[in-house]
């Protein structure tokens, strides 16, 4: 394999492509047009519309899945929810860090408890700020001093 071929193959696994579609059919049709995609992000809208059948279809295609639900609730609720989500066989999950340290710890425990025997636990990450946060929202609504760039 050429050096360029190895590079392209390697980068395809590191790029996560957002499936920002309202329905499973649209997401799957998109994936037909970009067969080189190896890792996808499924957000709230698509997951709530298509649910676990979508995840099964994505796994059938051999895709890695980031289930981007940004859980943020009381610690015990997030922990129990993460235990359920960990059983789905996705590769990555997330919480919103604004839920605090205790919530994030419960999320981690939930993932560890929920993963099925022989299954690799999903990576768990925390979102600190939404990409839609602008300077006004940061300072005026959230009360955080400084600039978005900081």
C-alpha positions as semicolon CSV with decimal commas, in nm:
position;residue;x (nm);y (nm);z (nm)
1;X;0,000;0,000;0,000
2;X;0,128;0,345;-0,083
3;X;0,221;0,594;0,187
4;X;-0,076;0,809;0,083
5;X;-0,310;0,507;0,103
6;X;-0,194;0,431;0,458
7;X;-0,237;0,795;0,557
8;X;-0,590;0,816;0,418
9;X;-0,689;0,487;0,580
10;X;-0,552;0,603;0,916
11;X;-0,721;0,942;0,908
12;X;-1,060;0,789;0,818
13;X;-1,062;0,621;1,159
14;X;-0,976;0,940;1,346
15;X;-1,236;1,171;1,192
16;X;-1,581;1,153;1,350
17;X;-1,857;1,243;1,104
18;X;-2,172;1,396;1,252
19;X;-2,495;1,233;1,136
20;X;-2,707;1,544;1,187
21;X;-3,020;1,410;1,023
22;X;-3,379;1,390;1,149
23;X;-3,434;1,027;1,042
24;X;-3,249;0,698;1,001
25;X;-3,316;0,676;0,628
26;X;-3,141;1,006;0,561
27;X;-2,842;0,911;0,775
28;X;-2,801;0,575;0,602
29;X;-2,840;0,733;0,257
30;X;-2,565;0,982;0,346
31;X;-2,335;0,698;0,453
32;X;-2,387;0,527;0,116
33;X;-2,232;0,835;-0,046
34;X;-1,927;0,838;0,184
35;X;-1,818;0,475;0,229
36;X;-1,478;0,578;0,367
37;X;-1,637;0,699;0,694
38;X;-1,541;0,477;0,989
39;X;-1,659;0,675;1,295
40;X;-1,991;0,855;1,332
41;X;-2,157;1,082;1,585
42;X;-2,524;1,024;1,661
43;X;-2,681;1,316;1,847
44;X;-3,007;1,364;2,032
45;X;-3,233;1,435;1,736
46;X;-3,135;1,127;1,537
47;X;-3,112;0,896;1,839
48;X;-3,451;1,004;1,971
49;X;-3,602;0,956;1,624
50;X;-3,437;0,627;1,530
51;X;-3,324;0,474;1,860
52;X;-3,136;0,149;1,900
53;X;-3,234;0,011;1,557
54;X;-3,015;0,284;1,408
55;X;-2,722;0,185;1,629
56;X;-2,764;-0,177;1,518
57;X;-2,758;-0,074;1,151
58;X;-2,445;0,134;1,205
59;X;-2,272;-0,153;1,385
60;X;-2,366;-0,390;1,100
61;X;-2,166;-0,158;0,874
62;X;-1,867;-0,188;1,108
63;X;-1,881;0,176;1,215
64;X;-1,758;0,314;1,544
65;X;-2,027;0,517;1,720
66;X;-2,012;0,826;1,940
67;X;-2,352;0,863;2,106
68;X;-2,358;1,236;2,177
69;X;-2,638;1,290;2,432
70;X;-2,452;1,520;2,675
71;X;-2,628;1,386;2,983
72;X;-2,673;1,643;3,260
73;X;-2,897;1,554;3,554
74;X;-2,866;1,454;3,917
75;X;-2,571;1,218;3,974
76;X;-2,768;0,900;4,044
77;X;-2,990;0,948;3,740
78;X;-2,691;1,002;3,511
79;X;-2,515;0,700;3,659
80;X;-2,812;0,472;3,598
81;X;-2,865;0,614;3,249
82;X;-2,499;0,555;3,162
83;X;-2,527;0,193;3,275
84;X;-2,809;0,147;3,023
85;X;-2,625;0,332;2,745
86;X;-2,305;0,132;2,805
87;X;-2,496;-0,185;2,712
88;X;-2,569;-0,048;2,365
89;X;-2,220;-0,127;2,237
90;X;-2,128;0,226;2,134
91;X;-1,767;0,341;2,139
92;X;-1,804;0,678;2,310
93;X;-2,055;0,855;2,536
94;X;-2,058;1,198;2,695
95;X;-2,192;1,410;2,975
96;X;-2,207;1,786;3,021
97;X;-1,940;1,885;3,272
98;X;-2,168;2,154;3,417
99;X;-2,334;1,869;3,607
100;X;-2,033;1,867;3,838
101;X;-1,771;1,627;3,965
102;X;-2,012;1,396;4,147
103;X;-2,228;1,356;3,837
104;X;-1,924;1,279;3,624
105;X;-1,801;1,019;3,875
106;X;-2,144;0,851;3,879
107;X;-2,142;0,851;3,498
108;X;-1,807;0,670;3,498
109;X;-1,932;0,418;3,753
110;X;-2,246;0,365;3,547
111;X;-2,044;0,290;3,235
112;X;-1,830;0,041;3,428
113;X;-2,135;-0,132;3,579
114;X;-2,338;-0,137;3,261
115;X;-2,091;-0,276;3,010
116;X;-2,169;-0,635;2,915
117;X;-1,919;-0,917;2,980
118;X;-1,665;-0,935;2,699
119;X;-1,767;-0,593;2,571
120;X;-1,519;-0,306;2,559
121;X;-1,648;-0,015;2,772
122;X;-1,721;0,302;2,578
123;X;-1,492;0,600;2,620
124;X;-1,658;0,864;2,839
125;X;-1,590;1,231;2,778
126;X;-1,727;1,554;2,926
127;X;-1,835;1,857;2,726
128;X;-1,742;2,182;2,899
129;X;-1,894;2,431;2,657
130;X;-2,133;2,406;2,365
131;X;-2,012;2,532;2,027
132;X;-2,317;2,758;2,014
133;X;-2,193;2,958;2,315
134;X;-2,097;3,307;2,203
135;X;-1,947;3,596;2,399
136;X;-2,282;3,735;2,514
137;X;-2,409;3,398;2,637
138;X;-2,081;3,325;2,814
139;X;-2,069;3,657;3,000
140;X;-2,432;3,766;3,038
141;X;-2,627;3,442;3,066
142;X;-2,373;3,206;3,220
143;X;-2,192;3,471;3,422
144;X;-1,848;3,348;3,318
145;X;-1,592;3,628;3,281
146;X;-1,338;3,636;3,002
147;X;-1,359;3,566;2,634
148;X;-1,480;3,263;2,443
149;X;-1,130;3,223;2,302
150;X;-0,987;3,186;2,653
